[in-house]
Amino acid sequence: MLEKINETIEFLRSKGINKPDAGIILGTGLGGLTAKIENRIEIDYKAIPNFPVSTVEGHEGKLIYGDFGKKKIVAMKGRFHFYEGYGAEMVALPVRVLKYLGIKCLFLSNAAGGVNPSFRIGDIMIINDHISLLPNPLIGKNDDRIGPRFPDMGDAYDKYLIKKAMLIAQDHKIKVQNGVYLSTSGPTFETPAEYKYFRIIGADAVGMSTTQEVIIARHMNLPCFAVSIITDLGVEGKIEFTTHESVMREAAKAEDRMTTIMTDLIAAL
Ligand code: HPA
C-alpha cells in the first residue's frame, strides 16, 4: 500500500500539487464548492496512477488543487462507493494519498436521508458520530507504518471543528442540525422498515458513503469534519419516492450554505 501511495504522490507532486493544508471529499451533487478554488490544477482521476475512476453521475472524477482563501486545498470532486464494486483498498487509497500529501484535516460532505423526525429536506446536518454498516476498510493485514491495528474511534469527528462550524453557521444565520450518520451499502434506498430500524438504533441520517473514509483517516490520526445534506426523509408519513436525480436536485439547493460553512471553517484552520 505505501509503495502505491508513494507512486501516486510522486505523480501528483510532479503536477504541482504541494503541501495542501486541507483535503475535501465532495458528495453527490455537492461539487460546486470547487468553483471557488483559484489558481487551480485539475487532474482527471483517470490520469492518476492507482486511482480508481468514479462511476456515478454527479461525481465528476477530478482532483482539484489550488487556493481556497488563504489556504491550499485539494478537493476530490467525486468519491468512490462500496456499491460501485470497489473494495476497501480503493476507498482507502485516495484518503491516504491526501494525508501523505500533507493535509492537516479532512472535510467530507454527503447527501443523506433524514430519519430524525425533526429534520426537513434541505437541512444541513453536522455529523457528530457515525454507525458504519459498511465493511470496515481496515480489515486485513495492518501496516503499522500507516496506523495502529486497533484505532480508537471515540473522537471520529473533531469536536473543535464541530464547535467552530456551529459558530460559523450562527454568524451566517444558517440553520444546522447535529447528528449521527449511518452508512449502508446501497445502492437501494431504504424500505420504510429499514428507515425505522435505523432511527431506532440511533441514526439521524442515512447514506452510502463517508464512514469508510473517516475510518481510514482516523487510522492515520487525521482530524475529520463532515456534513450531510438532507435530501429526502425516511420518516413515517413523510417518505416520498426517491431517485438519484431528486437527491442531486435537493443537494444542489443546499450547496451554497454548505460552501459558506466549509469556506469559513477552512479559513480558520
Ligand atoms: N438513503 C440512503 N442514501 C441516501 C439517501 C437515503 O435516503 N438519500 C441520499 N442518499
PDB file of C-alpha atoms and ligand atoms in Angstrom:
ATOM      1  CA  MET A   1       0.000   0.000   0.000  1.00  0.00           C
ATOM      2  CA  LEU A   2       2.716   2.506   0.963  1.00  0.00           C
ATOM      3  CA  GLU A   3       4.535   1.860  -2.302  1.00  0.00           C
ATOM      4  CA  LYS A   4       1.360   2.659  -4.254  1.00  0.00           C
ATOM      5  CA  ILE A   5       0.718   5.760  -2.154  1.00  0.00           C
ATOM      6  CA  ASN A   6       4.262   6.982  -2.814  1.00  0.00           C
ATOM      7  CA  GLU A   7       3.933   6.384  -6.541  1.00  0.00           C
ATOM      8  CA  THR A   8       0.682   8.384  -6.632  1.00  0.00           C
ATOM      9  CA  ILE A   9       2.159  11.174  -4.530  1.00  0.00           C
ATOM     10  CA  GLU A  10       5.215  11.443  -6.717  1.00  0.00           C
ATOM     11  CA  PHE A  11       2.959  11.848  -9.745  1.00  0.00           C
ATOM     12  CA  LEU A  12       0.783  14.496  -8.054  1.00  0.00           C
ATOM     13  CA  ARG A  13       3.828  16.465  -6.863  1.00  0.00           C
ATOM     14  CA  SER A  14       5.233  16.390 -10.380  1.00  0.00           C
ATOM     15  CA  LYS A  15       1.979  18.091 -11.464  1.00  0.00           C
ATOM     16  CA  GLY A  16       2.465  20.858  -8.887  1.00  0.00           C
ATOM     17  CA  ILE A  17       0.325  19.604  -6.016  1.00  0.00           C
ATOM     18  CA  ASN A  18       2.323  20.545  -2.980  1.00  0.00           C
ATOM     19  CA  LYS A  19       1.631  20.724   0.747  1.00  0.00           C
ATOM     20  CA  PRO A  20      -2.145  21.244   0.820  1.00  0.00           C
ATOM     21  CA  ASP A  21      -3.486  22.452   4.186  1.00  0.00           C
ATOM     22  CA  ALA A  22      -6.757  20.557   3.933  1.00  0.00           C
ATOM     23  CA  GLY A  23      -8.431  17.876   1.874  1.00  0.00           C
ATOM     24  CA  ILE A  24     -12.068  17.780   0.953  1.00  0.00           C
ATOM     25  CA  ILE A  25     -14.201  14.964  -0.419  1.00  0.00           C
ATOM     26  CA  LEU A  26     -17.427  16.156  -2.002  1.00  0.00           C
ATOM     27  CA  GLY A  27     -20.608  14.136  -2.119  1.00  0.00           C
ATOM     28  CA  THR A  28     -23.404  13.708  -4.628  1.00  0.00           C
ATOM     29  CA  GLY A  29     -24.404  16.998  -6.225  1.00  0.00           C
ATOM     30  CA  LEU A  30     -22.033  18.931  -3.965  1.00  0.00           C
ATOM     31  CA  GLY A  31     -19.079  19.501  -6.266  1.00  0.00           C
ATOM     32  CA  GLY A  32     -19.815  23.217  -6.726  1.00  0.00           C
ATOM     33  CA  LEU A  33     -17.516  24.248  -3.883  1.00  0.00           C
ATOM     34  CA  THR A  34     -14.609  23.587  -6.222  1.00  0.00           C
ATOM     35  CA  ALA A  35     -15.636  26.620  -8.313  1.00  0.00           C
ATOM     36  CA  LYS A  36     -14.161  28.743  -5.523  1.00  0.00           C
ATOM     37  CA  ILE A  37     -10.701  27.196  -5.832  1.00  0.00           C
ATOM     38  CA  GLU A  38      -8.335  29.653  -7.510  1.00  0.00           C
ATOM     39  CA  ASN A  39      -5.043  29.157  -9.370  1.00  0.00           C
ATOM     40  CA  ARG A  40      -6.210  25.628  -9.808  1.00  0.00           C
ATOM     41  CA  ILE A  41      -4.627  22.470 -11.051  1.00  0.00           C
ATOM     42  CA  GLU A  42      -7.202  19.890 -12.197  1.00  0.00           C
ATOM     43  CA  ILE A  43      -6.340  16.276 -12.807  1.00  0.00           C
ATOM     44  CA  ASP A  44      -8.757  13.580 -14.003  1.00  0.00           C
ATOM     45  CA  TYR A  45      -8.758  10.505 -11.793  1.00  0.00           C
ATOM     46  CA  LYS A  46      -8.182   8.536 -14.991  1.00  0.00           C
ATOM     47  CA  ALA A  47      -4.738  10.114 -15.287  1.00  0.00           C
ATOM     48  CA  ILE A  48      -3.659   9.456 -11.695  1.00  0.00           C
ATOM     49  CA  PRO A  49      -1.699   6.252 -11.106  1.00  0.00           C
ATOM     50  CA  ASN A  50      -3.525   3.801  -8.798  1.00  0.00           C
ATOM     51  CA  PHE A  51      -6.660   5.965  -8.551  1.00  0.00           C
ATOM     52  CA  PRO A  52      -9.958   4.277  -9.262  1.00  0.00           C
ATOM     53  CA  VAL A  53     -12.494   6.005 -11.506  1.00  0.00           C
ATOM     54  CA  SER A  54     -15.794   7.248 -10.090  1.00  0.00           C
ATOM     55  CA  THR A  55     -18.731   5.772 -11.991  1.00  0.00           C
ATOM     56  CA  VAL A  56     -21.622   7.727 -10.500  1.00  0.00           C
ATOM     57  CA  GLU A  57     -23.419  10.615 -12.162  1.00  0.00           C
ATOM     58  CA  GLY A  58     -22.895  13.752 -10.091  1.00  0.00           C
ATOM     59  CA  HIS A  59     -19.394  12.533  -9.191  1.00  0.00           C
ATOM     60  CA  GLU A  60     -17.133  14.005 -11.801  1.00  0.00           C
ATOM     61  CA  GLY A  61     -13.891  12.255 -11.015  1.00  0.00           C
ATOM     62  CA  LYS A  62     -11.411  15.093 -10.699  1.00  0.00           C
ATOM     63  CA  LEU A  63      -8.772  16.086  -8.205  1.00  0.00           C
ATOM     64  CA  ILE A  64      -8.647  19.866  -7.905  1.00  0.00           C
ATOM     65  CA  TYR A  65      -5.856  21.692  -6.110  1.00  0.00           C
ATOM     66  CA  GLY A  66      -5.414  25.387  -5.527  1.00  0.00           C
ATOM     67  CA  ASP A  67      -6.026  28.407  -3.318  1.00  0.00           C
ATOM     68  CA  PHE A  68      -9.136  28.467  -1.194  1.00  0.00           C
ATOM     69  CA  GLY A  69      -8.993  31.806   0.557  1.00  0.00           C
ATOM     70  CA  LYS A  70      -5.524  31.878   2.097  1.00  0.00           C
ATOM     71  CA  LYS A  71      -5.270  28.105   2.308  1.00  0.00           C
ATOM     72  CA  LYS A  72      -4.190  25.493  -0.169  1.00  0.00           C
ATOM     73  CA  ILE A  73      -6.703  22.726  -0.561  1.00  0.00           C
ATOM     74  CA  VAL A  74      -7.003  19.570  -2.545  1.00  0.00           C
ATOM     75  CA  ALA A  75     -10.546  18.544  -3.378  1.00  0.00           C
ATOM     76  CA  MET A  76     -11.870  15.240  -4.611  1.00  0.00           C
ATOM     77  CA  LYS A  77     -14.803  16.067  -6.853  1.00  0.00           C
ATOM     78  CA  GLY A  78     -16.317  12.623  -6.918  1.00  0.00           C
ATOM     79  CA  ARG A  79     -15.736   9.785  -4.500  1.00  0.00           C
ATOM     80  CA  PHE A  80     -15.696   6.013  -4.541  1.00  0.00           C
ATOM     81  CA  HIS A  81     -18.500   3.970  -3.057  1.00  0.00           C
ATOM     82  CA  PHE A  82     -18.671   0.373  -1.940  1.00  0.00           C
ATOM     83  CA  TYR A  83     -21.777  -0.109  -4.137  1.00  0.00           C
ATOM     84  CA  GLU A  84     -19.714   0.644  -7.234  1.00  0.00           C
ATOM     85  CA  GLY A  85     -17.918  -2.603  -6.546  1.00  0.00           C
ATOM     86  CA  TYR A  86     -14.784  -1.022  -5.143  1.00  0.00           C
ATOM     87  CA  GLY A  87     -13.010  -2.921  -2.440  1.00  0.00           C
ATOM     88  CA  ALA A  88     -11.912  -1.167   0.689  1.00  0.00           C
ATOM     89  CA  GLU A  89      -8.456  -0.590  -0.753  1.00  0.00           C
ATOM     90  CA  MET A  90      -9.888   1.654  -3.462  1.00  0.00           C
ATOM     91  CA  VAL A  91     -11.790   3.745  -0.924  1.00  0.00           C
ATOM     92  CA  ALA A  92      -8.692   3.897   1.268  1.00  0.00           C
ATOM     93  CA  LEU A  93      -6.050   4.853  -1.264  1.00  0.00           C
ATOM     94  CA  PRO A  94      -7.206   8.394  -2.117  1.00  0.00           C
ATOM     95  CA  VAL A  95      -7.670   9.273   1.568  1.00  0.00           C
ATOM     96  CA  ARG A  96      -4.188   8.004   2.378  1.00  0.00           C
ATOM     97  CA  VAL A  97      -2.766   9.906  -0.573  1.00  0.00           C
ATOM     98  CA  LEU A  98      -4.330  13.132   0.737  1.00  0.00           C
ATOM     99  CA  LYS A  99      -2.817  12.521   4.174  1.00  0.00           C
ATOM    100  CA  TYR A 100       0.638  11.768   2.808  1.00  0.00           C
ATOM    101  CA  LEU A 101       0.435  14.878   0.608  1.00  0.00           C
ATOM    102  CA  GLY A 102       0.343  16.718   3.921  1.00  0.00           C
ATOM    103  CA  ILE A 103      -3.275  17.685   4.680  1.00  0.00           C
ATOM    104  CA  LYS A 104      -3.935  18.581   8.327  1.00  0.00           C
ATOM    105  CA  CYS A 105      -7.709  17.991   8.271  1.00  0.00           C
ATOM    106  CA  LEU A 106     -10.156  16.079   6.108  1.00  0.00           C
ATOM    107  CA  PHE A 107     -13.528  17.614   5.222  1.00  0.00           C
ATOM    108  CA  LEU A 108     -16.314  15.483   3.810  1.00  0.00           C
ATOM    109  CA  SER A 109     -19.828  16.030   2.542  1.00  0.00           C
ATOM    110  CA  ASN A 110     -22.603  13.708   1.504  1.00  0.00           C
ATOM    111  CA  ALA A 111     -26.264  13.568   0.608  1.00  0.00           C
ATOM    112  CA  ALA A 112     -28.368  11.611   3.083  1.00  0.00           C
ATOM    113  CA  GLY A 113     -31.875  10.629   4.006  1.00  0.00           C
ATOM    114  CA  GLY A 114     -33.089  12.141   7.281  1.00  0.00           C
ATOM    115  CA  VAL A 115     -34.581   9.708   9.775  1.00  0.00           C
ATOM    116  CA  ASN A 116     -34.793  12.178  12.653  1.00  0.00           C
ATOM    117  CA  PRO A 117     -38.454  13.333  12.595  1.00  0.00           C
ATOM    118  CA  SER A 118     -37.470  16.947  13.329  1.00  0.00           C
ATOM    119  CA  PHE A 119     -35.373  17.197  10.152  1.00  0.00           C
ATOM    120  CA  ARG A 120     -36.529  18.914   6.954  1.00  0.00           C
ATOM    121  CA  ILE A 121     -35.407  18.390   3.376  1.00  0.00           C
ATOM    122  CA  GLY A 122     -32.592  20.839   2.692  1.00  0.00           C
ATOM    123  CA  ASP A 123     -31.237  20.776   6.249  1.00  0.00           C
ATOM    124  CA  ILE A 124     -27.506  20.637   6.798  1.00  0.00           C
ATOM    125  CA  MET A 125     -26.519  18.126   9.475  1.00  0.00           C
ATOM    126  CA  ILE A 126     -23.097  18.359  11.042  1.00  0.00           C
ATOM    127  CA  ILE A 127     -22.066  14.782  11.732  1.00  0.00           C
ATOM    128  CA  ASN A 128     -21.007  14.248  15.333  1.00  0.00           C
ATOM    129  CA  ASP A 129     -20.760  10.448  15.252  1.00  0.00           C
ATOM    130  CA  HIS A 130     -21.458   7.525  12.978  1.00  0.00           C
ATOM    131  CA  ILE A 131     -22.737   3.977  12.780  1.00  0.00           C
ATOM    132  CA  SER A 132     -20.913   2.208   9.986  1.00  0.00           C
ATOM    133  CA  LEU A 133     -22.788  -0.707   8.483  1.00  0.00           C
ATOM    134  CA  LEU A 134     -20.319  -0.857   5.610  1.00  0.00           C
ATOM    135  CA  PRO A 135     -17.435  -3.329   5.753  1.00  0.00           C
ATOM    136  CA  ASN A 136     -14.569  -1.968   7.815  1.00  0.00           C
ATOM    137  CA  PRO A 137     -11.878  -0.858   5.352  1.00  0.00           C
ATOM    138  CA  LEU A 138      -9.106  -1.780   7.803  1.00  0.00           C
ATOM    139  CA  ILE A 139      -9.940  -5.478   7.655  1.00  0.00           C
ATOM    140  CA  GLY A 140      -6.843  -7.359   6.543  1.00  0.00           C
ATOM    141  CA  LYS A 141      -3.174  -7.133   7.414  1.00  0.00           C
ATOM    142  CA  ASN A 142      -2.367  -3.875   9.178  1.00  0.00           C
ATOM    143  CA  ASP A 143       0.549  -1.730   8.035  1.00  0.00           C
ATOM    144  CA  ASP A 144       1.907  -0.351  11.309  1.00  0.00           C
ATOM    145  CA  ARG A 145       3.712   2.404   9.409  1.00  0.00           C
ATOM    146  CA  ILE A 146       0.324   3.843   8.447  1.00  0.00           C
ATOM    147  CA  GLY A 147      -1.527   3.406  11.733  1.00  0.00           C
ATOM    148  CA  PRO A 148      -2.315   1.074  14.629  1.00  0.00           C
ATOM    149  CA  ARG A 149      -4.054  -2.288  14.381  1.00  0.00           C
ATOM    150  CA  PHE A 150      -6.870  -1.182  16.699  1.00  0.00           C
ATOM    151  CA  PRO A 151      -7.631   2.513  16.168  1.00  0.00           C
ATOM    152  CA  ASP A 152      -9.812   4.326  18.682  1.00  0.00           C
ATOM    153  CA  MET A 153     -12.977   5.832  17.180  1.00  0.00           C
ATOM    154  CA  GLY A 154     -14.184   7.793  20.216  1.00  0.00           C
ATOM    155  CA  ASP A 155     -13.317  11.095  18.590  1.00  0.00           C
ATOM    156  CA  ALA A 156     -14.044  10.293  14.965  1.00  0.00           C
ATOM    157  CA  TYR A 157     -15.465  13.762  14.234  1.00  0.00           C
ATOM    158  CA  ASP A 158     -13.292  16.548  15.550  1.00  0.00           C
ATOM    159  CA  LYS A 159     -15.027  18.367  18.404  1.00  0.00           C
ATOM    160  CA  TYR A 160     -13.171  21.638  17.896  1.00  0.00           C
ATOM    161  CA  LEU A 161     -14.140  21.769  14.211  1.00  0.00           C
ATOM    162  CA  ILE A 162     -17.766  20.949  15.062  1.00  0.00           C
ATOM    163  CA  LYS A 163     -17.909  23.751  17.624  1.00  0.00           C
ATOM    164  CA  LYS A 164     -16.285  26.203  15.239  1.00  0.00           C
ATOM    165  CA  ALA A 165     -18.686  25.226  12.425  1.00  0.00           C
ATOM    166  CA  MET A 166     -21.679  25.764  14.714  1.00  0.00           C
ATOM    167  CA  LEU A 167     -20.464  29.291  15.451  1.00  0.00           C
ATOM    168  CA  ILE A 168     -19.845  29.999  11.772  1.00  0.00           C
ATOM    169  CA  ALA A 169     -23.360  28.789  10.911  1.00  0.00           C
ATOM    170  CA  GLN A 170     -24.796  31.010  13.644  1.00  0.00           C
ATOM    171  CA  ASP A 171     -22.883  34.040  12.314  1.00  0.00           C
ATOM    172  CA  HIS A 172     -24.315  33.462   8.845  1.00  0.00           C
ATOM    173  CA  LYS A 173     -27.791  32.645  10.222  1.00  0.00           C
ATOM    174  CA  ILE A 174     -27.602  29.213   8.607  1.00  0.00           C
ATOM    175  CA  LYS A 175     -29.693  26.637  10.424  1.00  0.00           C
ATOM    176  CA  VAL A 176     -27.759  23.454  11.131  1.00  0.00           C
ATOM    177  CA  GLN A 177     -28.651  20.154  12.723  1.00  0.00           C
ATOM    178  CA  ASN A 178     -26.287  17.803  14.551  1.00  0.00           C
ATOM    179  CA  GLY A 179     -26.474  14.079  14.472  1.00  0.00           C
ATOM    180  CA  VAL A 180     -25.378  10.544  13.844  1.00  0.00           C
ATOM    181  CA  TYR A 181     -24.754   9.423  10.267  1.00  0.00           C
ATOM    182  CA  LEU A 182     -25.381   5.800   9.442  1.00  0.00           C
ATOM    183  CA  SER A 183     -23.854   4.253   6.336  1.00  0.00           C
ATOM    184  CA  THR A 184     -25.329   1.365   4.405  1.00  0.00           C
ATOM    185  CA  SER A 185     -24.000  -0.312   1.285  1.00  0.00           C
ATOM    186  CA  GLY A 186     -26.733   0.959  -1.013  1.00  0.00           C
ATOM    187  CA  PRO A 187     -27.365   1.189  -3.904  1.00  0.00           C
ATOM    188  CA  THR A 188     -31.014   0.746  -2.918  1.00  0.00           C
ATOM    189  CA  PHE A 189     -32.613   3.488  -0.883  1.00  0.00           C
ATOM    190  CA  GLU A 190     -34.238   2.123   2.264  1.00  0.00           C
ATOM    191  CA  THR A 191     -37.575   0.426   2.773  1.00  0.00           C
ATOM    192  CA  PRO A 192     -39.808   2.185   5.321  1.00  0.00           C
ATOM    193  CA  ALA A 193     -38.990  -0.599   7.799  1.00  0.00           C
ATOM    194  CA  GLU A 194     -35.262  -0.071   7.301  1.00  0.00           C
ATOM    195  CA  TYR A 195     -35.525   3.692   7.867  1.00  0.00           C
ATOM    196  CA  LYS A 196     -37.462   2.963  11.066  1.00  0.00           C
ATOM    197  CA  TYR A 197     -34.862   0.444  12.188  1.00  0.00           C
ATOM    198  CA  PHE A 198     -32.007   2.891  11.571  1.00  0.00           C
ATOM    199  CA  ARG A 199     -33.808   5.529  13.621  1.00  0.00           C
ATOM    200  CA  ILE A 200     -34.338   3.044  16.466  1.00  0.00           C
ATOM    201  CA  ILE A 201     -30.648   2.066  16.572  1.00  0.00           C
ATOM    202  CA  GLY A 202     -29.574   5.699  16.852  1.00  0.00           C
ATOM    203  CA  ALA A 203     -29.240   7.275  13.410  1.00  0.00           C
ATOM    204  CA  ASP A 204     -30.326  10.765  12.430  1.00  0.00           C
ATOM    205  CA  ALA A 205     -29.411  10.399   8.758  1.00  0.00           C
ATOM    206  CA  VAL A 206     -28.659   7.538   6.384  1.00  0.00           C
ATOM    207  CA  GLY A 207     -26.335   7.452   3.398  1.00  0.00           C
ATOM    208  CA  MET A 208     -23.983   5.294   1.363  1.00  0.00           C
ATOM    209  CA  SER A 209     -20.565   6.810   1.985  1.00  0.00           C
ATOM    210  CA  THR A 210     -18.239   8.699   4.334  1.00  0.00           C
ATOM    211  CA  THR A 211     -17.736   6.249   7.215  1.00  0.00           C
ATOM    212  CA  GLN A 212     -15.087   4.171   5.450  1.00  0.00           C
ATOM    213  CA  GLU A 213     -13.177   7.322   4.519  1.00  0.00           C
ATOM    214  CA  VAL A 214     -13.390   8.583   8.103  1.00  0.00           C
ATOM    215  CA  ILE A 215     -12.141   5.236   9.430  1.00  0.00           C
ATOM    216  CA  ILE A 216      -9.154   5.372   7.065  1.00  0.00           C
ATOM    217  CA  ALA A 217      -8.464   8.987   8.107  1.00  0.00           C
ATOM    218  CA  ARG A 218      -8.724   8.279  11.840  1.00  0.00           C
ATOM    219  CA  HIS A 219      -6.398   5.279  11.439  1.00  0.00           C
ATOM    220  CA  MET A 220      -3.804   7.915  10.430  1.00  0.00           C
ATOM    221  CA  ASN A 221      -4.913  10.278  13.213  1.00  0.00           C
ATOM    222  CA  LEU A 222      -6.259  12.794  10.699  1.00  0.00           C
ATOM    223  CA  PRO A 223      -8.995  15.068  12.164  1.00  0.00           C
ATOM    224  CA  CYS A 224     -12.293  14.876  10.243  1.00  0.00           C
ATOM    225  CA  PHE A 225     -15.239  17.195   9.790  1.00  0.00           C
ATOM    226  CA  ALA A 226     -18.295  16.041   7.844  1.00  0.00           C
ATOM    227  CA  VAL A 227     -21.730  17.275   6.891  1.00  0.00           C
ATOM    228  CA  SER A 228     -24.797  15.610   5.441  1.00  0.00           C
ATOM    229  CA  ILE A 229     -27.292  17.416   3.271  1.00  0.00           C
ATOM    230  CA  ILE A 230     -30.726  16.008   3.982  1.00  0.00           C
ATOM    231  CA  THR A 231     -32.143  15.338   0.525  1.00  0.00           C
ATOM    232  CA  ASP A 232     -35.128  13.168   1.478  1.00  0.00           C
ATOM    233  CA  LEU A 233     -36.899  11.944   4.590  1.00  0.00           C
ATOM    234  CA  GLY A 234     -37.100   8.399   5.908  1.00  0.00           C
ATOM    235  CA  VAL A 235     -39.736   9.299   8.448  1.00  0.00           C
ATOM    236  CA  GLU A 236     -43.090   7.510   8.621  1.00  0.00           C
ATOM    237  CA  GLY A 237     -45.734   9.562   6.810  1.00  0.00           C
ATOM    238  CA  LYS A 238     -43.115  11.713   5.043  1.00  0.00           C
ATOM    239  CA  ILE A 239     -41.451   9.125   2.808  1.00  0.00           C
ATOM    240  CA  GLU A 240     -41.587  10.047  -0.869  1.00  0.00           C
ATOM    241  CA  PHE A 241     -40.346   8.352  -3.996  1.00  0.00           C
ATOM    242  CA  THR A 242     -36.568   8.922  -4.035  1.00  0.00           C
ATOM    243  CA  THR A 243     -34.326   8.943  -7.086  1.00  0.00           C
ATOM    244  CA  HIS A 244     -30.696   9.848  -7.686  1.00  0.00           C
ATOM    245  CA  GLU A 245     -31.999  12.893  -9.574  1.00  0.00           C
ATOM    246  CA  SER A 246     -34.131  14.090  -6.654  1.00  0.00           C
ATOM    247  CA  VAL A 247     -31.132  13.613  -4.340  1.00  0.00           C
ATOM    248  CA  MET A 248     -28.885  15.658  -6.658  1.00  0.00           C
ATOM    249  CA  ARG A 249     -31.522  18.377  -7.038  1.00  0.00           C
ATOM    250  CA  GLU A 250     -32.040  18.800  -3.296  1.00  0.00           C
ATOM    251  CA  ALA A 251     -28.303  18.625  -2.578  1.00  0.00           C
ATOM    252  CA  ALA A 252     -27.663  21.402  -5.104  1.00  0.00           C
ATOM    253  CA  LYS A 253     -30.082  23.696  -3.246  1.00  0.00           C
ATOM    254  CA  ALA A 254     -28.070  23.405  -0.040  1.00  0.00           C
ATOM    255  CA  GLU A 255     -24.715  23.708  -1.719  1.00  0.00           C
ATOM    256  CA  ASP A 256     -24.195  27.453  -1.181  1.00  0.00           C
ATOM    257  CA  ARG A 257     -24.920  27.177   2.554  1.00  0.00           C
ATOM    258  CA  MET A 258     -22.584  24.217   2.921  1.00  0.00           C
ATOM    259  CA  THR A 259     -19.875  26.009   0.949  1.00  0.00           C
ATOM    260  CA  THR A 260     -20.172  29.071   3.211  1.00  0.00           C
ATOM    261  CA  ILE A 261     -19.614  26.950   6.313  1.00  0.00           C
ATOM    262  CA  MET A 262     -16.730  24.985   4.778  1.00  0.00           C
ATOM    263  CA  THR A 263     -15.087  28.165   3.459  1.00  0.00           C
ATOM    264  CA  ASP A 264     -15.032  29.910   6.829  1.00  0.00           C
ATOM    265  CA  LEU A 265     -14.027  26.737   8.635  1.00  0.00           C
ATOM    266  CA  ILE A 266     -11.071  26.114   6.346  1.00  0.00           C
ATOM    267  CA  ALA A 267     -10.070  29.784   6.620  1.00  0.00           C
ATOM    268  CA  ALA A 268      -9.998  29.410  10.419  1.00  0.00           C
ATOM    269  CA  LEU A 269      -7.659  26.388  10.427  1.00  0.00           C
TER     270      LEU A 269
HETATM  271  N1  HPA B   1     -30.750   6.612   1.921  1.00  0.00           N
HETATM  272  C1  HPA B   1     -29.503   6.283   1.599  1.00  0.00           C
HETATM  273  N2  HPA B   1     -28.685   7.097   0.963  1.00  0.00           N
HETATM  274  C2  HPA B   1     -29.143   8.303   0.622  1.00  0.00           C
HETATM  275  C3  HPA B   1     -30.444   8.702   0.930  1.00  0.00           C
HETATM  276  C4  HPA B   1     -31.298   7.805   1.602  1.00  0.00           C
HETATM  277  O1  HPA B   1     -32.476   8.091   1.901  1.00  0.00           O
HETATM  278  N3  HPA B   1     -30.593   9.971   0.460  1.00  0.00           N
HETATM  279  C5  HPA B   1     -29.408  10.316  -0.100  1.00  0.00           C
HETATM  280  N4  HPA B   1     -28.538   9.312  -0.005  1.00  0.00           N
END
